[in-house]
Structures are given as structure tokens and as C-alpha cells.
Amino acid sequence: MTDSPATVRPQRRAELEAGLARVRSRIARACAAAGRDDSEVTMIAVTKTHPAGDVLALAGLGVTDVGENRDQEASAKAAEVAAAGALPRWHFVGQLQRNKARSVVRYADVVHSVDSVRLARALDSASAAGRDRPLDVLLQVSIDGDAARGGALPDSADPGVGLAPLAEAVAGAEALRLTGLMAVAPLGWEPERAFARLAEVAAAFRAVHPGAVALSAGMSGDLEIAIRYGATHVRVGSALLGMRPTLR
Ligand SMILES: *Cc1c(COP(=O)(O)O)cnc(C)c1O
């Protein structure tokens, strides 16, 4: 038992339990301040760089949603966690290359970072071939309009970079389900300004795609502000699991 790579020391378990209590109470307070019910906000534990044992410990503490940003690491970890008998919902939150689509659709239930029609098409055919139900997709939005840093542009109708043509492609894809939008506050922007802008984009988006209500925004440093501006999913790494060994 102690030799299993997927076990976690009591001290680590206690750390995770404390981190989880802190993050849950931050979310609860932010929801209360915003007049929202905390059942409206799903916490995704972003476990990148941390071992499968941490995922299992978090699952044992009631965490249902886990996020990863690299396919190679995530696919191995998801297999190890499944072998140990836990089945959290896996969210892929990082930049994704098309040649990884076939791998990602095997373990991920949700992909948050779809920002091009080409990637959407790759995920659609991978999902059709490799899954028995559609893949949930969030479209990553660029808040500062710099498409080079990832994210579709809300104000562009260009099929290469625009949000509207991307949404049409995903909505029309048989093996994908358009569930909402995702964004990261751009470096150098006040989160307040970034998430206010995102809320406007999301409102306009929902007028066209009323079923796509998920809004994935907010991380360890800015989750309260994201919740104030309507986030339904917060992606929390370091506040929950501690510092990562390398910057990503
Ligand atoms: C790593 C990561 C997070 C979590 O970041 P923290 O600041 O550690 O909470 C959230 N979203 C994405 C896309 C990430 O890559």
C-alpha cells in the first residue's frame, strides 16, 4: 500500500485539506458578496506538475473536477487515477496542438482552450472516433485582442481568428457540445478590467448561443473578481496545491 505511487502521505493530505478549506471559503465569500449561490461556481483543481496521489487525495476530499494543461502529463495521470478507482471530471485548460486531439478526447470531458476552427475540427473528428458522447468545449477568448497569445477575437468575423465563426463551427460539430467561454486575464491588465470586458463578451455571446452558459475565468490570484463578473468555473492551482516546482 505505501509503495503505490498514487498514495499520499498524511502530512500532504492535511496540507491539501487545509488548502481546499481556504479556497472553498474564498469561493463562498465571493459568491455571498456577489449575491450568487455557491452551487453556481465549480472549482477546478489545476493539478499540473503535481502527482496522481494529490488528485486521489483531493478526490477523497470531495473534489470532482480536475484541470491539466499538458497532454503527456495529463494522460498518464488520468490513467493512474482511474486505475486507483477515482473518476474525477478532467478539464484540459492549456494550449492544445491539433496532433494531441486524439489523445486528449480519451480522458478529458471538457476542453477549455479551443481557439481555432482547425483545432475544433480536429477535436470533432477525434471525438467522433474515440468517444461515446460529445466532448464539452469552451472557446478561449482573447481579452486584449492579441491573438498571438491565444484566444479568439470577439470583435472579428475573420474565420481564422474570430469568435463568431469559431462558435458556429463548434455548434455545428456533431461530436462537440458548445458549453461556453474561457479566458485568462492578460498580463499587465487589472483583473477587474479584464473580467468586466469578459462579462460583456459573454453576455453578447449568450444572446446568440443561449445554451452556452459556462464561463471559465479566475485563478488563485483573482478568483473573487472573476466570480463577481459571473464566472461559473474557477481554475485553481497554487492556492490549493502550493507552489509548482516550475513556472508554466
Ligand atoms: C496553471 C493554470 C491555472 C491555475 O493557476 P494558479 O494561479 O496556480 O491558480 C489556471 N488556468 C490555466 C489555463 C492554467 O494553465
PDB file of C-alpha atoms and ligand atoms in Angstrom:
ATOM      1  CA  MET A   1       0.000   0.000   0.000  1.00  0.00           C
ATOM      2  CA  THR A   2       2.685   2.503   0.941  1.00  0.00           C
ATOM      3  CA  ASP A   3       4.568   1.550  -2.234  1.00  0.00           C
ATOM      4  CA  SER A   4       1.799   2.606  -4.553  1.00  0.00           C
ATOM      5  CA  PRO A   5       2.827   5.734  -6.473  1.00  0.00           C
ATOM      6  CA  ALA A   6      -0.695   7.031  -6.097  1.00  0.00           C
ATOM      7  CA  THR A   7      -0.780   7.222  -2.316  1.00  0.00           C
ATOM      8  CA  VAL A   8      -0.148  10.409  -0.419  1.00  0.00           C
ATOM      9  CA  ARG A   9       1.462  10.999   2.972  1.00  0.00           C
ATOM     10  CA  PRO A  10      -0.791  12.065   5.851  1.00  0.00           C
ATOM     11  CA  GLN A  11       1.032  15.391   6.040  1.00  0.00           C
ATOM     12  CA  ARG A  12       0.391  16.128   2.350  1.00  0.00           C
ATOM     13  CA  ARG A  13      -3.217  15.108   2.762  1.00  0.00           C
ATOM     14  CA  ALA A  14      -3.551  17.582   5.649  1.00  0.00           C
ATOM     15  CA  GLU A  15      -1.977  20.339   3.510  1.00  0.00           C
ATOM     16  CA  LEU A  16      -4.420  19.666   0.699  1.00  0.00           C
ATOM     17  CA  GLU A  17      -7.317  19.583   3.124  1.00  0.00           C
ATOM     18  CA  ALA A  18      -6.300  22.972   4.529  1.00  0.00           C
ATOM     19  CA  GLY A  19      -5.790  24.434   1.037  1.00  0.00           C
ATOM     20  CA  LEU A  20      -9.184  23.156  -0.020  1.00  0.00           C
ATOM     21  CA  ALA A  21     -10.889  24.641   3.039  1.00  0.00           C
ATOM     22  CA  ARG A  22      -9.276  28.037   2.331  1.00  0.00           C
ATOM     23  CA  VAL A  23     -10.227  28.037  -1.341  1.00  0.00           C
ATOM     24  CA  ARG A  24     -13.775  26.837  -0.661  1.00  0.00           C
ATOM     25  CA  SER A  25     -14.271  29.602   1.851  1.00  0.00           C
ATOM     26  CA  ARG A  26     -12.867  32.217  -0.552  1.00  0.00           C
ATOM     27  CA  ILE A  27     -15.353  30.998  -3.175  1.00  0.00           C
ATOM     28  CA  ALA A  28     -18.222  31.014  -0.679  1.00  0.00           C
ATOM     29  CA  ARG A  29     -17.418  34.557   0.463  1.00  0.00           C
ATOM     30  CA  ALA A  30     -17.060  35.798  -3.122  1.00  0.00           C
ATOM     31  CA  CYS A  31     -20.408  34.243  -4.039  1.00  0.00           C
ATOM     32  CA  ALA A  32     -22.091  35.775  -0.998  1.00  0.00           C
ATOM     33  CA  ALA A  33     -20.638  39.198  -1.847  1.00  0.00           C
ATOM     34  CA  ALA A  34     -21.887  38.876  -5.413  1.00  0.00           C
ATOM     35  CA  GLY A  35     -25.333  37.665  -4.351  1.00  0.00           C
ATOM     36  CA  ARG A  36     -24.742  34.323  -6.055  1.00  0.00           C
ATOM     37  CA  ASP A  37     -25.288  30.806  -4.758  1.00  0.00           C
ATOM     38  CA  ASP A  38     -22.042  28.846  -4.428  1.00  0.00           C
ATOM     39  CA  SER A  39     -23.612  25.943  -6.285  1.00  0.00           C
ATOM     40  CA  GLU A  40     -23.256  28.178  -9.381  1.00  0.00           C
ATOM     41  CA  VAL A  41     -19.449  28.021  -9.228  1.00  0.00           C
ATOM     42  CA  THR A  42     -17.448  24.878  -9.923  1.00  0.00           C
ATOM     43  CA  MET A  43     -13.904  24.754  -8.610  1.00  0.00           C
ATOM     44  CA  ILE A  44     -11.468  23.010 -10.928  1.00  0.00           C
ATOM     45  CA  ALA A  45      -8.331  21.857  -9.122  1.00  0.00           C
ATOM     46  CA  VAL A  46      -5.471  22.517 -11.550  1.00  0.00           C
ATOM     47  CA  THR A  47      -3.073  19.707 -10.683  1.00  0.00           C
ATOM     48  CA  LYS A  48      -0.399  20.226 -13.360  1.00  0.00           C
ATOM     49  CA  THR A  49       3.116  19.303 -12.101  1.00  0.00           C
ATOM     50  CA  HIS A  50       1.565  17.576  -9.065  1.00  0.00           C
ATOM     51  CA  PRO A  51       1.364  13.771  -8.820  1.00  0.00           C
ATOM     52  CA  ALA A  52      -1.610  11.453  -9.234  1.00  0.00           C
ATOM     53  CA  GLY A  53      -1.586  10.893  -5.467  1.00  0.00           C
ATOM     54  CA  ASP A  54      -2.591  14.532  -4.977  1.00  0.00           C
ATOM     55  CA  VAL A  55      -5.520  14.070  -7.362  1.00  0.00           C
ATOM     56  CA  LEU A  56      -6.644  10.985  -5.460  1.00  0.00           C
ATOM     57  CA  ALA A  57      -6.360  12.773  -2.143  1.00  0.00           C
ATOM     58  CA  LEU A  58      -8.389  15.705  -3.485  1.00  0.00           C
ATOM     59  CA  ALA A  59     -10.991  13.317  -4.910  1.00  0.00           C
ATOM     60  CA  GLY A  60     -11.186  11.720  -1.467  1.00  0.00           C
ATOM     61  CA  LEU A  61     -11.841  15.185  -0.044  1.00  0.00           C
ATOM     62  CA  GLY A  62     -14.771  15.710  -2.410  1.00  0.00           C
ATOM     63  CA  VAL A  63     -13.127  17.455  -5.376  1.00  0.00           C
ATOM     64  CA  THR A  64     -14.952  16.398  -8.546  1.00  0.00           C
ATOM     65  CA  ASP A  65     -13.201  18.470 -11.222  1.00  0.00           C
ATOM     66  CA  VAL A  66      -9.512  18.432 -12.108  1.00  0.00           C
ATOM     67  CA  GLY A  67      -7.587  20.508 -14.676  1.00  0.00           C
ATOM     68  CA  GLU A  68      -4.388  19.871 -16.596  1.00  0.00           C
ATOM     69  CA  ASN A  69      -2.554  21.794 -19.306  1.00  0.00           C
ATOM     70  CA  ARG A  70      -0.217  19.276 -20.967  1.00  0.00           C
ATOM     71  CA  ASP A  71      -1.412  16.180 -22.749  1.00  0.00           C
ATOM     72  CA  GLN A  72       1.505  13.926 -21.960  1.00  0.00           C
ATOM     73  CA  GLU A  73       1.370  14.602 -18.245  1.00  0.00           C
ATOM     74  CA  ALA A  74      -2.426  14.565 -18.116  1.00  0.00           C
ATOM     75  CA  SER A  75      -2.967  11.302 -19.983  1.00  0.00           C
ATOM     76  CA  ALA A  76      -0.559   9.405 -17.718  1.00  0.00           C
ATOM     77  CA  LYS A  77      -2.037  10.968 -14.592  1.00  0.00           C
ATOM     78  CA  ALA A  78      -5.626  10.290 -15.639  1.00  0.00           C
ATOM     79  CA  ALA A  79      -4.751   6.639 -16.275  1.00  0.00           C
ATOM     80  CA  GLU A  80      -3.101   6.322 -12.875  1.00  0.00           C
ATOM     81  CA  VAL A  81      -6.034   7.964 -11.108  1.00  0.00           C
ATOM     82  CA  ALA A  82      -8.548   5.760 -12.939  1.00  0.00           C
ATOM     83  CA  ALA A  83      -6.529   2.639 -12.083  1.00  0.00           C
ATOM     84  CA  ALA A  84      -6.785   3.638  -8.423  1.00  0.00           C
ATOM     85  CA  GLY A  85     -10.560   3.780  -8.781  1.00  0.00           C
ATOM     86  CA  ALA A  86     -11.281   7.533  -8.866  1.00  0.00           C
ATOM     87  CA  LEU A  87     -13.111   9.145 -11.776  1.00  0.00           C
ATOM     88  CA  PRO A  88     -12.949  12.926 -11.491  1.00  0.00           C
ATOM     89  CA  ARG A  89     -14.051  15.051 -14.444  1.00  0.00           C
ATOM     90  CA  TRP A  90     -10.895  16.056 -16.362  1.00  0.00           C
ATOM     91  CA  HIS A  91     -10.673  19.540 -17.871  1.00  0.00           C
ATOM     92  CA  PHE A  92      -7.986  20.346 -20.406  1.00  0.00           C
ATOM     93  CA  VAL A  93      -7.134  24.010 -19.836  1.00  0.00           C
ATOM     94  CA  GLY A  94      -3.863  24.559 -21.711  1.00  0.00           C
ATOM     95  CA  GLN A  95      -2.868  25.390 -25.229  1.00  0.00           C
ATOM     96  CA  LEU A  96      -3.585  22.342 -27.340  1.00  0.00           C
ATOM     97  CA  GLN A  97      -1.942  21.244 -30.573  1.00  0.00           C
ATOM     98  CA  ARG A  98      -4.075  19.535 -33.155  1.00  0.00           C
ATOM     99  CA  ASN A  99      -1.926  16.407 -33.156  1.00  0.00           C
ATOM    100  CA  LYS A 100      -2.832  15.884 -29.473  1.00  0.00           C
ATOM    101  CA  ALA A 101      -6.594  15.894 -30.083  1.00  0.00           C
ATOM    102  CA  ARG A 102      -6.893  12.111 -30.348  1.00  0.00           C
ATOM    103  CA  SER A 103      -5.145  11.628 -27.041  1.00  0.00           C
ATOM    104  CA  VAL A 104      -6.995  14.370 -25.165  1.00  0.00           C
ATOM    105  CA  VAL A 105     -10.503  13.208 -26.098  1.00  0.00           C
ATOM    106  CA  ARG A 106      -9.795   9.831 -24.485  1.00  0.00           C
ATOM    107  CA  TYR A 107      -9.558  11.184 -20.926  1.00  0.00           C
ATOM    108  CA  ALA A 108     -10.831  14.771 -20.989  1.00  0.00           C
ATOM    109  CA  ASP A 109     -14.501  15.560 -20.507  1.00  0.00           C
ATOM    110  CA  VAL A 110     -14.102  19.267 -21.207  1.00  0.00           C
ATOM    111  CA  VAL A 111     -11.606  21.274 -23.278  1.00  0.00           C
ATOM    112  CA  HIS A 112     -11.440  24.951 -22.231  1.00  0.00           C
ATOM    113  CA  SER A 113      -8.937  26.247 -24.706  1.00  0.00           C
ATOM    114  CA  VAL A 114     -10.415  25.884 -28.179  1.00  0.00           C
ATOM    115  CA  ASP A 115      -9.440  28.985 -30.118  1.00  0.00           C
ATOM    116  CA  SER A 116      -9.358  27.995 -33.777  1.00  0.00           C
ATOM    117  CA  VAL A 117     -11.646  26.322 -36.291  1.00  0.00           C
ATOM    118  CA  ARG A 118      -8.811  23.982 -37.224  1.00  0.00           C
ATOM    119  CA  LEU A 119      -8.454  22.761 -33.642  1.00  0.00           C
ATOM    120  CA  ALA A 120     -12.251  22.426 -33.328  1.00  0.00           C
ATOM    121  CA  ARG A 121     -12.327  20.244 -36.455  1.00  0.00           C
ATOM    122  CA  ALA A 122      -9.517  18.044 -35.138  1.00  0.00           C
ATOM    123  CA  LEU A 123     -11.322  17.614 -31.808  1.00  0.00           C
ATOM    124  CA  ASP A 124     -14.603  16.861 -33.580  1.00  0.00           C
ATOM    125  CA  SER A 125     -13.185  14.025 -35.649  1.00  0.00           C
ATOM    126  CA  ALA A 126     -11.179  12.686 -32.703  1.00  0.00           C
ATOM    127  CA  SER A 127     -14.264  12.803 -30.517  1.00  0.00           C
ATOM    128  CA  ALA A 128     -16.430  11.102 -33.154  1.00  0.00           C
ATOM    129  CA  ALA A 129     -13.882   8.290 -33.431  1.00  0.00           C
ATOM    130  CA  GLY A 130     -12.785   7.947 -29.818  1.00  0.00           C
ATOM    131  CA  ARG A 131     -15.722   8.794 -27.540  1.00  0.00           C
ATOM    132  CA  ASP A 132     -19.235   7.565 -26.986  1.00  0.00           C
ATOM    133  CA  ARG A 133     -20.597  11.015 -26.128  1.00  0.00           C
ATOM    134  CA  PRO A 134     -19.821  14.549 -27.289  1.00  0.00           C
ATOM    135  CA  LEU A 135     -16.887  16.462 -25.882  1.00  0.00           C
ATOM    136  CA  ASP A 136     -17.752  19.649 -23.967  1.00  0.00           C
ATOM    137  CA  VAL A 137     -15.957  22.630 -25.460  1.00  0.00           C
ATOM    138  CA  LEU A 138     -15.322  26.130 -24.148  1.00  0.00           C
ATOM    139  CA  LEU A 139     -13.992  28.736 -26.532  1.00  0.00           C
ATOM    140  CA  GLN A 140     -10.970  30.647 -25.331  1.00  0.00           C
ATOM    141  CA  VAL A 141     -11.428  34.373 -25.777  1.00  0.00           C
ATOM    142  CA  SER A 142      -8.663  36.921 -26.122  1.00  0.00           C
ATOM    143  CA  ILE A 143      -9.466  39.810 -23.811  1.00  0.00           C
ATOM    144  CA  ASP A 144      -6.743  42.149 -25.046  1.00  0.00           C
ATOM    145  CA  GLY A 145      -7.218  41.366 -28.742  1.00  0.00           C
ATOM    146  CA  ASP A 146      -3.728  39.910 -29.127  1.00  0.00           C
ATOM    147  CA  ALA A 147      -4.489  36.668 -30.996  1.00  0.00           C
ATOM    148  CA  ALA A 148      -0.809  35.716 -30.950  1.00  0.00           C
ATOM    149  CA  ARG A 149      -1.151  34.889 -27.257  1.00  0.00           C
ATOM    150  CA  GLY A 150      -4.094  32.570 -27.796  1.00  0.00           C
ATOM    151  CA  GLY A 151      -7.815  33.130 -27.786  1.00  0.00           C
ATOM    152  CA  ALA A 152     -10.382  34.022 -30.417  1.00  0.00           C
ATOM    153  CA  LEU A 153     -11.200  37.665 -31.076  1.00  0.00           C
ATOM    154  CA  PRO A 154     -14.724  38.706 -30.039  1.00  0.00           C
ATOM    155  CA  ASP A 155     -14.865  41.615 -32.464  1.00  0.00           C
ATOM    156  CA  SER A 156     -13.656  39.783 -35.544  1.00  0.00           C
ATOM    157  CA  ALA A 157     -15.639  37.926 -38.205  1.00  0.00           C
ATOM    158  CA  ASP A 158     -12.408  36.591 -39.743  1.00  0.00           C
ATOM    159  CA  PRO A 159     -12.807  32.793 -39.940  1.00  0.00           C
ATOM    160  CA  GLY A 160      -9.166  32.424 -38.906  1.00  0.00           C
ATOM    161  CA  VAL A 161      -9.358  34.315 -35.606  1.00  0.00           C
ATOM    162  CA  GLY A 162     -12.925  35.470 -34.942  1.00  0.00           C
ATOM    163  CA  LEU A 163     -15.059  34.196 -32.079  1.00  0.00           C
ATOM    164  CA  ALA A 164     -18.363  34.084 -34.012  1.00  0.00           C
ATOM    165  CA  PRO A 165     -17.152  31.839 -36.858  1.00  0.00           C
ATOM    166  CA  LEU A 166     -15.449  29.581 -34.317  1.00  0.00           C
ATOM    167  CA  ALA A 167     -18.672  29.289 -32.310  1.00  0.00           C
ATOM    168  CA  GLU A 168     -20.596  28.408 -35.484  1.00  0.00           C
ATOM    169  CA  ALA A 169     -18.091  25.678 -36.278  1.00  0.00           C
ATOM    170  CA  VAL A 170     -18.288  24.159 -32.791  1.00  0.00           C
ATOM    171  CA  ALA A 171     -22.081  24.479 -32.582  1.00  0.00           C
ATOM    172  CA  GLY A 172     -22.359  22.654 -35.893  1.00  0.00           C
ATOM    173  CA  ALA A 173     -19.910  19.885 -34.985  1.00  0.00           C
ATOM    174  CA  GLU A 174     -21.662  16.635 -34.239  1.00  0.00           C
ATOM    175  CA  ALA A 175     -19.210  15.283 -31.666  1.00  0.00           C
ATOM    176  CA  LEU A 176     -18.706  18.591 -29.795  1.00  0.00           C
ATOM    177  CA  ARG A 177     -21.015  20.445 -27.431  1.00  0.00           C
ATOM    178  CA  LEU A 178     -20.582  24.205 -27.208  1.00  0.00           C
ATOM    179  CA  THR A 179     -20.772  24.940 -23.473  1.00  0.00           C
ATOM    180  CA  GLY A 180     -19.309  28.417 -23.012  1.00  0.00           C
ATOM    181  CA  LEU A 181     -16.276  30.675 -22.891  1.00  0.00           C
ATOM    182  CA  MET A 182     -12.923  30.705 -21.137  1.00  0.00           C
ATOM    183  CA  ALA A 183     -10.348  33.439 -20.614  1.00  0.00           C
ATOM    184  CA  VAL A 184      -7.198  34.290 -18.728  1.00  0.00           C
ATOM    185  CA  ALA A 185      -6.701  37.875 -17.556  1.00  0.00           C
ATOM    186  CA  PRO A 186      -3.921  39.260 -19.785  1.00  0.00           C
ATOM    187  CA  LEU A 187      -0.607  40.129 -18.172  1.00  0.00           C
ATOM    188  CA  GLY A 188      -0.490  43.769 -17.224  1.00  0.00           C
ATOM    189  CA  TRP A 189      -4.279  44.143 -17.056  1.00  0.00           C
ATOM    190  CA  GLU A 190      -6.129  44.751 -13.835  1.00  0.00           C
ATOM    191  CA  PRO A 191      -8.281  41.613 -13.351  1.00  0.00           C
ATOM    192  CA  GLU A 192     -11.217  43.929 -12.677  1.00  0.00           C
ATOM    193  CA  ARG A 193     -10.980  45.459 -16.132  1.00  0.00           C
ATOM    194  CA  ALA A 194     -10.269  42.117 -17.805  1.00  0.00           C
ATOM    195  CA  PHE A 195     -13.236  40.304 -16.279  1.00  0.00           C
ATOM    196  CA  ALA A 196     -15.588  43.241 -16.810  1.00  0.00           C
ATOM    197  CA  ARG A 197     -14.707  43.091 -20.502  1.00  0.00           C
ATOM    198  CA  LEU A 198     -15.151  39.301 -20.494  1.00  0.00           C
ATOM    199  CA  ALA A 199     -18.596  39.645 -18.908  1.00  0.00           C
ATOM    200  CA  GLU A 200     -19.672  41.909 -21.791  1.00  0.00           C
ATOM    201  CA  VAL A 201     -18.361  39.431 -24.331  1.00  0.00           C
ATOM    202  CA  ALA A 202     -20.131  36.563 -22.538  1.00  0.00           C
ATOM    203  CA  ALA A 203     -23.462  38.413 -22.423  1.00  0.00           C
ATOM    204  CA  ALA A 204     -23.343  39.126 -26.155  1.00  0.00           C
ATOM    205  CA  PHE A 205     -22.288  35.529 -26.804  1.00  0.00           C
ATOM    206  CA  ARG A 206     -25.185  34.062 -24.818  1.00  0.00           C
ATOM    207  CA  ALA A 207     -27.647  36.154 -26.781  1.00  0.00           C
ATOM    208  CA  VAL A 208     -26.604  34.131 -29.847  1.00  0.00           C
ATOM    209  CA  HIS A 209     -25.823  30.805 -28.110  1.00  0.00           C
ATOM    210  CA  PRO A 210     -28.231  30.658 -25.156  1.00  0.00           C
ATOM    211  CA  GLY A 211     -27.177  27.148 -24.168  1.00  0.00           C
ATOM    212  CA  ALA A 212     -23.515  28.068 -23.815  1.00  0.00           C
ATOM    213  CA  VAL A 213     -23.600  29.479 -20.295  1.00  0.00           C
ATOM    214  CA  ALA A 214     -20.304  28.269 -18.819  1.00  0.00           C
ATOM    215  CA  LEU A 215     -17.749  30.982 -18.070  1.00  0.00           C
ATOM    216  CA  SER A 216     -14.325  29.707 -17.061  1.00  0.00           C
ATOM    217  CA  ALA A 217     -12.374  32.574 -15.507  1.00  0.00           C
ATOM    218  CA  GLY A 218     -10.380  33.232 -12.381  1.00  0.00           C
ATOM    219  CA  MET A 219      -7.336  31.513 -10.914  1.00  0.00           C
ATOM    220  CA  SER A 220      -5.639  31.531  -7.499  1.00  0.00           C
ATOM    221  CA  GLY A 221      -4.939  35.256  -7.541  1.00  0.00           C
ATOM    222  CA  ASP A 222      -8.147  36.653  -8.978  1.00  0.00           C
ATOM    223  CA  LEU A 223     -10.978  34.200  -8.407  1.00  0.00           C
ATOM    224  CA  GLU A 224     -13.034  36.628  -6.289  1.00  0.00           C
ATOM    225  CA  ILE A 225     -13.089  39.200  -9.083  1.00  0.00           C
ATOM    226  CA  ALA A 226     -13.967  36.551 -11.684  1.00  0.00           C
ATOM    227  CA  ILE A 227     -16.871  35.372  -9.525  1.00  0.00           C
ATOM    228  CA  ARG A 228     -18.096  38.950  -9.197  1.00  0.00           C
ATOM    229  CA  TYR A 229     -18.186  39.108 -13.010  1.00  0.00           C
ATOM    230  CA  GLY A 230     -20.058  35.849 -13.485  1.00  0.00           C
ATOM    231  CA  ALA A 231     -17.507  33.024 -13.588  1.00  0.00           C
ATOM    232  CA  THR A 232     -19.144  29.601 -13.373  1.00  0.00           C
ATOM    233  CA  HIS A 233     -15.804  27.749 -13.280  1.00  0.00           C
ATOM    234  CA  VAL A 234     -12.673  28.871 -11.444  1.00  0.00           C
ATOM    235  CA  ARG A 235      -9.364  27.138 -12.197  1.00  0.00           C
ATOM    236  CA  VAL A 236      -7.319  26.978  -9.023  1.00  0.00           C
ATOM    237  CA  GLY A 237      -3.787  25.609  -8.803  1.00  0.00           C
ATOM    238  CA  SER A 238      -1.292  27.125  -6.389  1.00  0.00           C
ATOM    239  CA  ALA A 239      -3.778  28.343  -3.760  1.00  0.00           C
ATOM    240  CA  LEU A 240      -4.923  24.756  -3.414  1.00  0.00           C
ATOM    241  CA  LEU A 241      -1.844  22.624  -4.046  1.00  0.00           C
ATOM    242  CA  GLY A 242       1.001  25.006  -3.192  1.00  0.00           C
ATOM    243  CA  MET A 243       3.736  26.348  -5.414  1.00  0.00           C
ATOM    244  CA  ARG A 244       4.566  24.451  -8.579  1.00  0.00           C
ATOM    245  CA  PRO A 245       8.177  23.316  -8.996  1.00  0.00           C
ATOM    246  CA  THR A 246       8.498  25.127 -12.350  1.00  0.00           C
ATOM    247  CA  LEU A 247       6.783  28.140 -13.843  1.00  0.00           C
ATOM    248  CA  ARG A 248       4.319  27.320 -16.571  1.00  0.00           C
TER     249      ARG A 248
HETATM  250  C1  LIG B   1      -1.973  26.774 -14.247  1.00  0.00           C
HETATM  251  C2  LIG B   1      -3.262  27.307 -14.731  1.00  0.00           C
HETATM  252  C3  LIG B   1      -4.242  27.737 -13.811  1.00  0.00           C
HETATM  253  C4  LIG B   1      -4.038  27.748 -12.312  1.00  0.00           C
HETATM  254  O1  LIG B   1      -3.178  28.786 -11.950  1.00  0.00           O
HETATM  255  P1  LIG B   1      -2.936  29.221 -10.413  1.00  0.00           P
HETATM  256  O2  LIG B   1      -2.509  30.618 -10.500  1.00  0.00           O
HETATM  257  O3  LIG B   1      -1.877  28.303  -9.890  1.00  0.00           O
HETATM  258  O4  LIG B   1      -4.217  29.041  -9.700  1.00  0.00           O
HETATM  259  C5  LIG B   1      -5.444  28.191 -14.324  1.00  0.00           C
HETATM  260  N1  LIG B   1      -5.679  28.228 -15.659  1.00  0.00           N
HETATM  261  C6  LIG B   1      -4.764  27.819 -16.565  1.00  0.00           C
HETATM  262  C7  LIG B   1      -5.090  27.901 -18.003  1.00  0.00           C
HETATM  263  C8  LIG B   1      -3.535  27.350 -16.117  1.00  0.00           C
HETATM  264  O5  LIG B   1      -2.617  26.962 -17.030  1.00  0.00           O
END
